[in-house]
Structures are given as C-alpha cells and as structure tokens.
Short mmCIF file of C-alpha atoms in Angstrom, two decimals:
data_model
loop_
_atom_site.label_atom_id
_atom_site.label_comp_id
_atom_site.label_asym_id
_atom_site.label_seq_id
_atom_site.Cartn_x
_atom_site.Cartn_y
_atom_site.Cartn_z
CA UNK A 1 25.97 28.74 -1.40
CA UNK A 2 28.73 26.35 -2.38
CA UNK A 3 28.07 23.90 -4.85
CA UNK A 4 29.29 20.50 -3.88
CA UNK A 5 29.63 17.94 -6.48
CA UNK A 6 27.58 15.36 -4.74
CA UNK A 7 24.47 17.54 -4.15
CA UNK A 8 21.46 14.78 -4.86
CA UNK A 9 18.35 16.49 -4.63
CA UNK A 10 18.29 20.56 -6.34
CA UNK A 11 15.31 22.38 -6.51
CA UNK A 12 15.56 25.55 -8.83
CA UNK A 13 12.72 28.74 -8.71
CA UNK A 14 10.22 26.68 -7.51
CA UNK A 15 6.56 28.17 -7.75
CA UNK A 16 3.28 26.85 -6.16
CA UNK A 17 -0.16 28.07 -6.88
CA UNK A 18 -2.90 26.80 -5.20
CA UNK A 19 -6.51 28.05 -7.04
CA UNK A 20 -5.53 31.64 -7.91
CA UNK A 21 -3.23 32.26 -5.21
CA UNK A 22 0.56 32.04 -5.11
CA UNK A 23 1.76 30.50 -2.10
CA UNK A 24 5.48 30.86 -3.09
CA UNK A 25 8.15 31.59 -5.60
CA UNK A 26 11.42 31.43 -6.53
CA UNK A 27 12.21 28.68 -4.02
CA UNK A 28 15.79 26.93 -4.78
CA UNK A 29 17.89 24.58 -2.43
CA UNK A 30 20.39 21.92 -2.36
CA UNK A 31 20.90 19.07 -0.61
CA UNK A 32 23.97 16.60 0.00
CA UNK A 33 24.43 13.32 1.74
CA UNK A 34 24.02 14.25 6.13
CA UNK A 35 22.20 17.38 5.48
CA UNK A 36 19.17 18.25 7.04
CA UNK A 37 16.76 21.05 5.50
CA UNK A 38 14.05 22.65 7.80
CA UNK A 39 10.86 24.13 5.87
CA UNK A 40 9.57 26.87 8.15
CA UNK A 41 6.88 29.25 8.19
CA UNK A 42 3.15 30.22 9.26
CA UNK A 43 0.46 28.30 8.31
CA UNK A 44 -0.66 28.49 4.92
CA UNK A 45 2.46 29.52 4.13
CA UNK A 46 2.82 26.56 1.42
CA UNK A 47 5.06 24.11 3.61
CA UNK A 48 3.28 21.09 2.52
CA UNK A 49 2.73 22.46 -0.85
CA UNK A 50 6.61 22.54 -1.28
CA UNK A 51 7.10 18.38 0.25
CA UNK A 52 4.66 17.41 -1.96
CA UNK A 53 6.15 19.36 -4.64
CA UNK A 54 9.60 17.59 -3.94
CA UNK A 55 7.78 13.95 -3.41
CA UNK A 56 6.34 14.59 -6.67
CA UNK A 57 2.84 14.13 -5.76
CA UNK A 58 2.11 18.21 -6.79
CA UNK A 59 3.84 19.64 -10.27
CA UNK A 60 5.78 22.88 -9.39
CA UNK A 61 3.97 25.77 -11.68
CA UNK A 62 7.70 26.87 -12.87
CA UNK A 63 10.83 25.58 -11.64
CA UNK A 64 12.20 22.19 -11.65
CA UNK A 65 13.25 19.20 -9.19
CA UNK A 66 15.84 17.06 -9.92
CA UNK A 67 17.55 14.09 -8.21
CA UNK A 68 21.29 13.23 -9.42
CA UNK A 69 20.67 15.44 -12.38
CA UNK A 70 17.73 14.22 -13.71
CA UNK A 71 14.15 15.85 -13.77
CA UNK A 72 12.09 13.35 -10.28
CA UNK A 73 9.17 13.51 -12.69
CA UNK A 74 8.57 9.49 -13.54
CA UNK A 75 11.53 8.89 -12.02
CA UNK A 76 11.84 5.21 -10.41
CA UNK A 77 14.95 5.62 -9.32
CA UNK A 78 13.87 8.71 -7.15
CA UNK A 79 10.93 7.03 -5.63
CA UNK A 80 13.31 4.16 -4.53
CA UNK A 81 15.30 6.25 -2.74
CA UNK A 82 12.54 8.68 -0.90
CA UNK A 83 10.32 8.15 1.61
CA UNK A 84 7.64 10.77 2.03
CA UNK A 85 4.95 10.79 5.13
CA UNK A 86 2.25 13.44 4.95
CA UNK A 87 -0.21 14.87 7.31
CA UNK A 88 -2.05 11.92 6.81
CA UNK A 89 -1.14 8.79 8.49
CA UNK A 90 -1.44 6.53 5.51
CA UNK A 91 -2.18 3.79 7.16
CA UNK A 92 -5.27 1.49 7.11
CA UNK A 93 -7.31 1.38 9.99
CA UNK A 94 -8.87 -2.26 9.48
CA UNK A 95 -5.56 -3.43 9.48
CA UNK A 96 -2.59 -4.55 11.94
CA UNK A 97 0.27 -2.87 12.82
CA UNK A 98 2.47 -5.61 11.15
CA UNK A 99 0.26 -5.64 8.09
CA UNK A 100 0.36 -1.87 7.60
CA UNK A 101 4.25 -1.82 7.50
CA UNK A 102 4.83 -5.35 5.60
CA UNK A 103 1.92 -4.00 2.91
CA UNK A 104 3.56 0.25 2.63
CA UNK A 105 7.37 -1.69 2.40
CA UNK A 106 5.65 -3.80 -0.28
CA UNK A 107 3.93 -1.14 -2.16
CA UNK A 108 7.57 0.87 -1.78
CA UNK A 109 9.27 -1.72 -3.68
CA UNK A 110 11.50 -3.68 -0.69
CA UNK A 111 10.39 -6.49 2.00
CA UNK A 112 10.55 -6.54 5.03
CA UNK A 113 10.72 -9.56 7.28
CA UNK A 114 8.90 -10.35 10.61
CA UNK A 115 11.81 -10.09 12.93
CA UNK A 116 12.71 -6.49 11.10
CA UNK A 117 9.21 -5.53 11.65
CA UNK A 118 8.93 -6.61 15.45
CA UNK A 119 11.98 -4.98 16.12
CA UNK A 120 10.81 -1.85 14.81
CA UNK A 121 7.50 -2.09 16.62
CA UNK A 122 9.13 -2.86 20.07
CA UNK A 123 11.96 0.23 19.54
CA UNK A 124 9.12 2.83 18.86
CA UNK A 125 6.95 1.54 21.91
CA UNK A 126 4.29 -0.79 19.63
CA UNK A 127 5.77 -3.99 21.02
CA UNK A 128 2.49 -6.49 21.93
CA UNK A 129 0.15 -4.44 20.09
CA UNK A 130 1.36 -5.13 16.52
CA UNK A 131 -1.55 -7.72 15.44
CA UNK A 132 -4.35 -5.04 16.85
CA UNK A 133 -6.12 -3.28 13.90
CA UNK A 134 -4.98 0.18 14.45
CA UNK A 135 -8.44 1.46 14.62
CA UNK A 136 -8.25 0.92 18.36
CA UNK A 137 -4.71 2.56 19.07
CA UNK A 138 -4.47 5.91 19.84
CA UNK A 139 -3.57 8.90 17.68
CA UNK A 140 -0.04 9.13 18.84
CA UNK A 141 0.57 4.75 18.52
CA UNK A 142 -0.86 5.63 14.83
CA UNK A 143 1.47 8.10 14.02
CA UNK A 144 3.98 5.86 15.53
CA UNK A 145 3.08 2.77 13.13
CA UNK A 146 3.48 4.94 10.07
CA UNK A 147 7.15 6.26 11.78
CA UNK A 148 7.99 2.65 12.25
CA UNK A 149 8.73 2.46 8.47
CA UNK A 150 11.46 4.90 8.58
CA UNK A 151 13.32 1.98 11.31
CA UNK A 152 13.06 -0.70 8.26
CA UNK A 153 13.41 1.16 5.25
CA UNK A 154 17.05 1.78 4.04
CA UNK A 155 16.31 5.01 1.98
CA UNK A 156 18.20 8.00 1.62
CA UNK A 157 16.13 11.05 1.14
CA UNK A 158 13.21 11.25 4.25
CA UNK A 159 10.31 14.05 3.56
CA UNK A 160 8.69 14.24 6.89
CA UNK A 161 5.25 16.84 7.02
CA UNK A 162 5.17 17.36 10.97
CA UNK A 163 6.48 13.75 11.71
CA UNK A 164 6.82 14.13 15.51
CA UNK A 165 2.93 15.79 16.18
CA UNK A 166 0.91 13.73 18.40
CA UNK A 167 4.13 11.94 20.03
CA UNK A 168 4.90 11.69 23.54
CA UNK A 169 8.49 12.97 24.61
CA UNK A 170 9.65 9.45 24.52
CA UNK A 171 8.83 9.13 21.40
CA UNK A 172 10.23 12.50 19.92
CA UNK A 173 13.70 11.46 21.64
CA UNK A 174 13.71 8.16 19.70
CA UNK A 175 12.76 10.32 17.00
CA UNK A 176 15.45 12.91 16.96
CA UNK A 177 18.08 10.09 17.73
CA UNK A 178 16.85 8.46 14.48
CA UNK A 179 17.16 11.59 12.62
CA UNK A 180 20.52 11.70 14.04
CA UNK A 181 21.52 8.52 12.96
CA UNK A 182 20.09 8.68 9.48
CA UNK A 183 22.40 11.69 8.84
CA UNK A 184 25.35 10.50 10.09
CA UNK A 185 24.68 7.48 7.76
CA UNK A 186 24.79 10.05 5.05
CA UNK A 187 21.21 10.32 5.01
CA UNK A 188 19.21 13.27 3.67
CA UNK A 189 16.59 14.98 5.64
CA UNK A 190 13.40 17.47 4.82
CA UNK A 191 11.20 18.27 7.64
CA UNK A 192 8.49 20.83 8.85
CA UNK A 193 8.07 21.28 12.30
CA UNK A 194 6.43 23.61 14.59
CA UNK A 195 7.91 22.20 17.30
CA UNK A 196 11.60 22.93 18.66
CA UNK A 197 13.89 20.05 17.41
CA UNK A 198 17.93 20.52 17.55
CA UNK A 199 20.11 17.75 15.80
CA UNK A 200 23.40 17.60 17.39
CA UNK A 201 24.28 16.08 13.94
CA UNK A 202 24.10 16.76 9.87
CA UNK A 203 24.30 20.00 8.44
CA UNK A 204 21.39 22.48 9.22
CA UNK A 205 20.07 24.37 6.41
CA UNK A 206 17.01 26.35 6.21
CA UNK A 207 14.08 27.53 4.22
CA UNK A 208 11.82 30.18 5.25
CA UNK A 209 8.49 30.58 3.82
CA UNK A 210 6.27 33.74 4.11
CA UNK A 211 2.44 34.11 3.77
CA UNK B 1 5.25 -7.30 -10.98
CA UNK B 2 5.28 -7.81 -6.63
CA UNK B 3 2.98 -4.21 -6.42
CA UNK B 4 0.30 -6.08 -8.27
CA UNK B 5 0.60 -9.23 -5.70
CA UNK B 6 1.01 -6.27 -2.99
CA UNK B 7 -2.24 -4.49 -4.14
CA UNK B 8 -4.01 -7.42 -4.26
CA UNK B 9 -3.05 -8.90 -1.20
CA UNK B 10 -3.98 -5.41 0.55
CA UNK B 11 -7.04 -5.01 -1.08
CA UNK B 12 -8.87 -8.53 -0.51
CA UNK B 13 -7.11 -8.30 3.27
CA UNK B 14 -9.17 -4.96 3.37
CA UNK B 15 -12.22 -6.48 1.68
CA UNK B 16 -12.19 -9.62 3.94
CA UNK B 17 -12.63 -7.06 6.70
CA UNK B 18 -15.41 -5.41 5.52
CA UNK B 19 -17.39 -8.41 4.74
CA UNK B 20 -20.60 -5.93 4.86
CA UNK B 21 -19.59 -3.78 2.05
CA UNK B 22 -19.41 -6.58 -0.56
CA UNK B 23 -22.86 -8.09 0.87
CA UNK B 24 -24.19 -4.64 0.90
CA UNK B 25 -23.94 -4.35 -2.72
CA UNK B 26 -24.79 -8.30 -3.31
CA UNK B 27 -28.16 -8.02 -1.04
CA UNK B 28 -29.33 -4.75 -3.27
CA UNK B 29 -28.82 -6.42 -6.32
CA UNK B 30 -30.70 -9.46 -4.70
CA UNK B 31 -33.42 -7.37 -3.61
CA UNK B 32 -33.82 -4.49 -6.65
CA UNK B 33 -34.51 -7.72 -9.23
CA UNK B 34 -36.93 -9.49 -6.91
CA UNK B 35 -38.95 -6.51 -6.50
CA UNK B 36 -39.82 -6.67 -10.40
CA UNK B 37 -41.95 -9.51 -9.82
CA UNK B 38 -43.79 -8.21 -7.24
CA UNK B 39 -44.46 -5.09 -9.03
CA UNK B 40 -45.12 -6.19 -12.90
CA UNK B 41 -46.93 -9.35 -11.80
CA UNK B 42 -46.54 -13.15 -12.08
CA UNK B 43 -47.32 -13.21 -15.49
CA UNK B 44 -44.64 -16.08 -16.97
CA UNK B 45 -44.39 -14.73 -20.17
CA UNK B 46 -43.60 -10.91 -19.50
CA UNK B 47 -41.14 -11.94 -16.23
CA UNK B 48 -39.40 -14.15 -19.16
CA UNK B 49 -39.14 -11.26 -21.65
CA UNK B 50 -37.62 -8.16 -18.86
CA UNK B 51 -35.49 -11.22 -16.68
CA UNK B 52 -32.19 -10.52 -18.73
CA UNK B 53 -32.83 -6.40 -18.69
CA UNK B 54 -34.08 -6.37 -15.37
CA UNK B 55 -30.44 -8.43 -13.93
CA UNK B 56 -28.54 -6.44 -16.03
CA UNK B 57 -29.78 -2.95 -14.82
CA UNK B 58 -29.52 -4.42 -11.17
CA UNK B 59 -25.98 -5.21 -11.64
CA UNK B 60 -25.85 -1.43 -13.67
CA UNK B 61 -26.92 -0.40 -9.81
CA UNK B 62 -25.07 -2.45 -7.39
CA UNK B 63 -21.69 -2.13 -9.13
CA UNK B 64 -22.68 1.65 -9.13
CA UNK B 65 -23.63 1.81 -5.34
CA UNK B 66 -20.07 0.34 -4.73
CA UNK B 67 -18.11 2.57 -6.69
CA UNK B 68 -17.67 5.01 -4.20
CA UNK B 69 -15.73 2.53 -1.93
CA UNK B 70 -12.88 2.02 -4.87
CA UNK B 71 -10.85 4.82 -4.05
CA UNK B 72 -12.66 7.08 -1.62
CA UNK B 73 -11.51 5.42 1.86
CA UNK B 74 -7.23 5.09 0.59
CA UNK B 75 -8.06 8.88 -0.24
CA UNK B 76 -9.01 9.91 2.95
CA UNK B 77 -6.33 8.17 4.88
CA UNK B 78 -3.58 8.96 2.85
CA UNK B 79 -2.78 5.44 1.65
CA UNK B 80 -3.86 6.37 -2.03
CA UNK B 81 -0.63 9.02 -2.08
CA UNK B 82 1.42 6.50 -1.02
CA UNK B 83 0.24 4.60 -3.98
CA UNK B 84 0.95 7.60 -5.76
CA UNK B 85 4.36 8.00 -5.09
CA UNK B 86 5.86 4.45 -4.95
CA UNK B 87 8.13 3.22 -7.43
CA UNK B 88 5.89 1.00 -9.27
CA UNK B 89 3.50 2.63 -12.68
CA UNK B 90 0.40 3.47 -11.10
CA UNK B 91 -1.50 2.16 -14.05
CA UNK B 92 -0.60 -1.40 -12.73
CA UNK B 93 -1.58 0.03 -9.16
CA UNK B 94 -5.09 0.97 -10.57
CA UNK B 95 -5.25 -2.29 -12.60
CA UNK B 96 -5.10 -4.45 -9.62
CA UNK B 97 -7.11 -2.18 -7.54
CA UNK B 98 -9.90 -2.68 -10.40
CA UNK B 99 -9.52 -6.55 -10.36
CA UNK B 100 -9.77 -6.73 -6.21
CA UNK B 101 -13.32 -4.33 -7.19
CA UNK B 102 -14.81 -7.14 -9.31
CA UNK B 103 -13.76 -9.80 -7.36
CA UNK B 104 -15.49 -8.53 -3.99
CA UNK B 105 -18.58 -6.73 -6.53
CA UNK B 106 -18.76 -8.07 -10.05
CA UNK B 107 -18.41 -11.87 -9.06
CA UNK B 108 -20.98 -12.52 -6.58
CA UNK B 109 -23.34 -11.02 -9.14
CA UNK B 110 -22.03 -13.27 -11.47
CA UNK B 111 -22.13 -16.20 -9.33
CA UNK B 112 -26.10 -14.94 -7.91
CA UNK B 113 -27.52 -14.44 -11.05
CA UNK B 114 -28.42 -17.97 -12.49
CA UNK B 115 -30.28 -18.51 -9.07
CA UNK B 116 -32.09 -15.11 -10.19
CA UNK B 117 -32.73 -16.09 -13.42
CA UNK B 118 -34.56 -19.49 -12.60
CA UNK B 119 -36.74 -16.54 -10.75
CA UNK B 120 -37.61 -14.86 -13.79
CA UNK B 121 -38.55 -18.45 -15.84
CA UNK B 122 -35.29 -17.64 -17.82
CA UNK B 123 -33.61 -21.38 -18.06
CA UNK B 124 -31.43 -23.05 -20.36
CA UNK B 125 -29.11 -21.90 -22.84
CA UNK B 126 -30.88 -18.48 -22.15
CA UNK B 127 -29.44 -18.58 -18.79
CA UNK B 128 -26.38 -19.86 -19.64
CA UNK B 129 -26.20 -16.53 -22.13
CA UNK B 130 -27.04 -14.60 -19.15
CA UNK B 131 -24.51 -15.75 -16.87
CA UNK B 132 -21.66 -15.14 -19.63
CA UNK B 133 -22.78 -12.14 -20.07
CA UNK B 134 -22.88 -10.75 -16.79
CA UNK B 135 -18.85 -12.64 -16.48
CA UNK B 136 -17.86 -10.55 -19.27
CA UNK B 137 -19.86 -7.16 -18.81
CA UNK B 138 -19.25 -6.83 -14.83
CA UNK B 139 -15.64 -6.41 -15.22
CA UNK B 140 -16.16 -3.64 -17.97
CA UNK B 141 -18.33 -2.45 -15.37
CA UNK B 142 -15.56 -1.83 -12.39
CA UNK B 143 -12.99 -0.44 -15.33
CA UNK B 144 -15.20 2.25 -16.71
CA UNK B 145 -16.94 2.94 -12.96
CA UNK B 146 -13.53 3.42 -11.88
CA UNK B 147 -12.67 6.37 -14.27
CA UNK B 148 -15.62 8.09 -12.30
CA UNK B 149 -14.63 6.98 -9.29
CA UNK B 150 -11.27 9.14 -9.57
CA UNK B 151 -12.56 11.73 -11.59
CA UNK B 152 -15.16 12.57 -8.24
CA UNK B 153 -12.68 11.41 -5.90
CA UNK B 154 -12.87 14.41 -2.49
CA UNK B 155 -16.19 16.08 -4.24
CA UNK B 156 -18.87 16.84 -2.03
CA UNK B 157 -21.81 14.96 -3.50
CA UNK B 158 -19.76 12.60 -5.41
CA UNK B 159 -21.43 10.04 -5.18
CA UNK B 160 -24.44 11.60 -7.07
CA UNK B 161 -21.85 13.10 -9.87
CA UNK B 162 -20.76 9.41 -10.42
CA UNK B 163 -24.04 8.10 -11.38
CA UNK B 164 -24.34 11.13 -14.32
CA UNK B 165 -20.74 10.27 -15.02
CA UNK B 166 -20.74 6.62 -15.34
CA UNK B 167 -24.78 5.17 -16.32
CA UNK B 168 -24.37 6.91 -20.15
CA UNK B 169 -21.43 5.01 -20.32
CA UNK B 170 -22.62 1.92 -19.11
CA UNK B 171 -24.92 1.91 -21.75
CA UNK B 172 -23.49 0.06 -24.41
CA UNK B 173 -22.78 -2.82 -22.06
CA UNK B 174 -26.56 -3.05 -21.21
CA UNK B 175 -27.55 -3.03 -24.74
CA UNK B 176 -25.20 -6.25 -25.73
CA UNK B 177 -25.00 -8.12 -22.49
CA UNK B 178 -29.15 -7.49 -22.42
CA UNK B 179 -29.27 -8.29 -26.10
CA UNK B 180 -27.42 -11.42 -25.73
CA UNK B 181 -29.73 -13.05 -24.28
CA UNK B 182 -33.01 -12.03 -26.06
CA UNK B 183 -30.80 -12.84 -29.40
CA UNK B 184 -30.16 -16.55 -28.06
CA UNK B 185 -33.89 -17.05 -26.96
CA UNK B 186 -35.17 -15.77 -30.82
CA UNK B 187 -32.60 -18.52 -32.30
CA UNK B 188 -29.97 -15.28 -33.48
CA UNK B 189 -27.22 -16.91 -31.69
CA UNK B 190 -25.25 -14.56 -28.32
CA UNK B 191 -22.30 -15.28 -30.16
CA UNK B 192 -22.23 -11.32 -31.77
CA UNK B 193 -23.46 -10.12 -28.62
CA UNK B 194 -20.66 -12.06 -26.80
CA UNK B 195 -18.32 -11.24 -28.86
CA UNK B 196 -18.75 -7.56 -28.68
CA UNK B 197 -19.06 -7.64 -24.86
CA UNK B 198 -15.68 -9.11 -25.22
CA UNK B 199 -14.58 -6.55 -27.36
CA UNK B 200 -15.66 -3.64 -24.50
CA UNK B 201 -14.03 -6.10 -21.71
CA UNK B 202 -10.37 -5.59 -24.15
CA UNK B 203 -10.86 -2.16 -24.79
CA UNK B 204 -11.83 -1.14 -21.35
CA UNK B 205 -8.30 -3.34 -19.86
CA UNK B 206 -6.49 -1.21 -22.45
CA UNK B 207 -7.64 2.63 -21.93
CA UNK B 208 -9.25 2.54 -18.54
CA UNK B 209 -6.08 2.40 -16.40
CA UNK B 210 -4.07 4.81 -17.61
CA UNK B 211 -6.93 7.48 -17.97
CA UNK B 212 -7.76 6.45 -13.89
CA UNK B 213 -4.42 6.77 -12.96
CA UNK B 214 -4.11 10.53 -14.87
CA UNK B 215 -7.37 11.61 -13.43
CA UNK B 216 -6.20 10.60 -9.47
CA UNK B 217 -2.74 12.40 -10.17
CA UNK B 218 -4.96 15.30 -10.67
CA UNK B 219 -7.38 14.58 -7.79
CA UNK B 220 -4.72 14.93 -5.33
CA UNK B 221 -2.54 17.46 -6.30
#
C-alpha cells in the first residue's frame, strides 16, 4: 500500500477479543480524504467489533488508532469530526423526529436549525411526519430519522454498521447518492454491508474479516 | 458547557413524557410511609419518634425503585453510545443526567414530605429539619444510586443487584439526615447533622461522576 501524506485515520495490528475468544488480529488500514473502506465478512466475524473499535467506544486489545497522528483515545478533535451509527437506532422513541436530530446534533457538538432539519426530513422521505414521536413510524422511517443526521452534519469521517437495512430502494438510492457525494467532498467512508452497494465514486478499499 | 443544556433539555423533554414514571416513584413513597401508621398504631408519641426514619427509608426506596430508569432505556436504544462518543467529557454528560434524576425523583419527595410529616405529628422546626434534610440527602441519593445504576447497566436481574449495591451505601445518609432531626427535637441542634449531609452532597458531586462515567465505558464495550 502507498502511503499518502494526508492519510487521516490509520489503524495498526488491531486485535479484538470478545470473552475468551479472538475475533481478529493484526488488522491495519489507511484512509485518505474520498476513500471509502468496506468491512466484510460472516457474521460474528467481528465487523462491529472493529467500528466500534475505530469510534472508540471498544479499546483494541493491541494495536492502535490514530487520527492525524495522534492516538483517537480522548480525542475531541476526533469525535468532532466522526459520526458513528450502530446497529442501534439511537434514537428516542418518546420523541419527534425534529427533536431527535436537533437533540443528537446538540449532544455532537454543532446546531442545527429548523429549516436544515426540515430539509433533511423532506429529502429522506420524513417530510409531514417530523413532529410524530417516532414510536409510531415504522422500522425503516426510524432508521431513516437517525440517517437524516448524516444530511446536516458537516463531518468528515462516517462509520456506518449496516446503515441501509430496513430501507426501501428509494431510500438506499438517496443513500448511495449521499455516499457519493460525501466522497467527492473529500469525505471519508467506513461501512458494513451485506447488501450489494457500488459507488461510482471515492476510492474502494477493502477489509475482509474471517470467523 | 451547551451538552449540559443539551442533556438537560433531552432529559426533562423525556421525563415530561413519561409523566408516570416520576409519579410512580412519588405515589410509592406516598404510600410505603402512610402504611406505618396503619401498621404501628395511632399512638402520637411513637408515630413522632419513627416519622423522620420512616420518610427517610421511604425516600431510601423510591429513589431506589427509580434507579433503574437512569440509564437503562438510552442503553437499550443506543442513545447512551452516542453519549459515549460525542465530543463533550462524559463526566459532565453523567452530571447532568444525575441532576435531570433528582429533579423528576429527589424533588417531589422533597417537596411531599412536610405534608407527610404533619402525618406523623412531626411539626415545627423538627419539620423544617426534615425537609432540609431530605433537600440535601436526595441528591446524594441519585449520585451514589447512579454508580449502581451503570455498574448493573444490561445485567439480567439488575435491578435486584442494585439494591445490594447501593442500600449499604446509602447508609450513612440515613443515619445523619435521620439523625438530624431527632438531634433538633432533643435541643442538640441539626446543624452537625446538616452539615455533614452537606459534606456527603460535596463529596458525592466530586467522585460520583467520573467513577459513573468509567463504569458505563466498561458496560458497553
């Protein structure tokens, strides 16, 4: 692999144990502005282990992770720039739409206005039901509130965990073109996926995982 | 310092929603101290001498019961790693999420009890004691419960494991916020009492958040 000078994110001999097993080792990347890394693999294969690894919500058992250099552990500057959506919609069920995304932005550090918001609602197919709690939406319009924060935030590393399950083909073609557009904007993209996705743009890198 | 309005915000939204919850935990402590008089008899004299332990274990209880509610529900719906992984120190996170706690637990106890006092005879400077007591010794309450709280957070059974976890530590509150109040009727003065509870209250703002926010980074890895 070459090593490019503006490589952001670097993840060297990772390891993950989970109890007494060892899910993987020796995992290493790099990633660069527009580049797009798929995690693949079986299940159980330690896919999620390794984004929540590189979000920082699981410590490696060797190896290190490092954005611009330096170590993501405590790292503000490294949570600023990532946004990382798990298998869990992280979203709260007694609340709107519009309060979901105005309170995650919040918690994330940045605001977001109204118009922002109802523009994001109405391009990913929420438009009129923003002000519903989003216990009574649907499992795909859930999913799609939590994706709606990845139209408003300006961030430059996404970690997606199986972003596009649940969606309707609609939905995974605004999907892919925002993927798209995020790394032609120099964006940075990690992703599992079961599903078949091509990206006519970024560079395509891969990491395959074996049970 | 906008996470702590954030958390906040969120958390009294979410509370506000679930209206039951706090008068769940308001109703039990309503109901668990006027069962005492029923059960011991109307005798003035005794109901005057177990009034301040008899509110204070009730409040031991209720804030208990709601315990589980602190983190459990952001856990299971994934909100509590976003938490995890924002920018802001998560101490500060847990801090807020501690305050939003006693305001929809500890202070409707607070605000009950003098109307539960008059109930056991207690009245005066006694229950003025009492009252002060409970504002000082509820919020200790949320802090340490909230150390178990995390600490069971995704066991099966937690909720039992939190009550071993959290009553032997709740006992030094008991013993001064109870003790306040028998010291002011016997002509001591609260003020040591008060001042000690005080003490806890400082300590507990000090140690408790940092300790909760290490024990939920390794809850959820």
């Amino acid at each position: 692999m070459v090593l490019t000078a503006e490589s952001m994110l670097e993840a060297t001999e990772l390891a993950c144990m989970r109890g007494d097993r060892i899910l993987f080792t020796d995992v290493g990347f790099r990633l660069a502005p527009g580049e797009f890394l798929h995690v693949r693999g079986p299940n159980g294969s330690g896919k999620s282990s390794l984004l929540r690894m590189l979000s920082g919500l699981l410590l490696p058992e060797a190896g290190t992770v490092t954005w611009q250099g330096r170590n993501i552990k405590n790292n503000e500057e490294y949570h600023r720039a990532l946004i990382y959506l798990g298998h869990l919609n992280g979203i709260k069920e007694e609340l709107s739409a519009m309060e979901n995304l105005k309170i995650t932005c919040g918690l994330a550090g940045f605001d977001v206005e109204e118009k922002d918001a109802l523009d994001a609602f109405e391009r990913i197919g929420l438009f009129g039901r923003e002000h519903l709690p989003t216990k009574v939406l649907s499992q795909g319009q859930r999913r799609r509130v939590m994706l709606s924060r990845l139209l408003v935030a300006q961030t430059p590393l996404w970690i997606l965990d199986e972003p596009i399950v649940a969606l309707d083909t609609d939905a995974i073609g605004l999907m892919r073109s925002l993927f798209e557009l995020h790394l032609e904007n120099g964006g940075m993209l990690i992703m599992t996926t079961h599903q078949e996705l091509e990206l006519s743009a970024g560079i395509y890198k891969e990491i395959r995982l074996t049970s | 310092m906008s996470i702590v309005f954030w958390v906040i915000k969120r958390d009294l939204l979410l509370a506000m929603r679930r209206k039951s919850d706090v008068l769940t935990t308001l109703f039990f402590f309503v109901i668990v101290t006027s069962l005492f008089p029923l059960g011991v008899g109307p005798e003035p004299q005794l109901l005057k001498a177990i009034g301040p332990g008899v509110l204070w274990v009730g409040a031991l209880l209720a804030t208990m019961l709601s315990l589980g509610r602190m983190f459990a529900a952001d856990h299971a719906d994934g909100t509590l790693e976003q938490m995890l992984i924002c920018p802001e120190s998560l101490s500060l996170i847990v801090l807020s999420k501690v305050v939003v706690h006693w305001l929809a637990t500890g202070l409707p106890l607070v605000l009950m009890s003098p109307l539960l006092g008059l109930q056991f005879g207690i009245e005066g400077e006694a229950l003025r004691v009492l009252t002060l007591s409970l504002l000082l010794g509820t919020p200790v309450l949320s802090l340490v419960g909230a150390i178990g709280a995390s600490l069971t957070l995704g066991l099966r059974g937690g909720g039992v494991l939190v009550s071993l976890l959290v009553l032997p530590l709740y006992i030094p509150v008991l013993i001064f916020g109870a003790g306040a109040v028998d010291a002011s009727t016997s002509g001591i003065g609260a003020q040591g009492h008060l001042s000690l509870l005080g003490a806890l209250l400082v300590l507990a703002l000090l140690a408790t958040p940092k300790a909760v926010a290490s024990a939920l980074r390794i809850s959820l890895e």
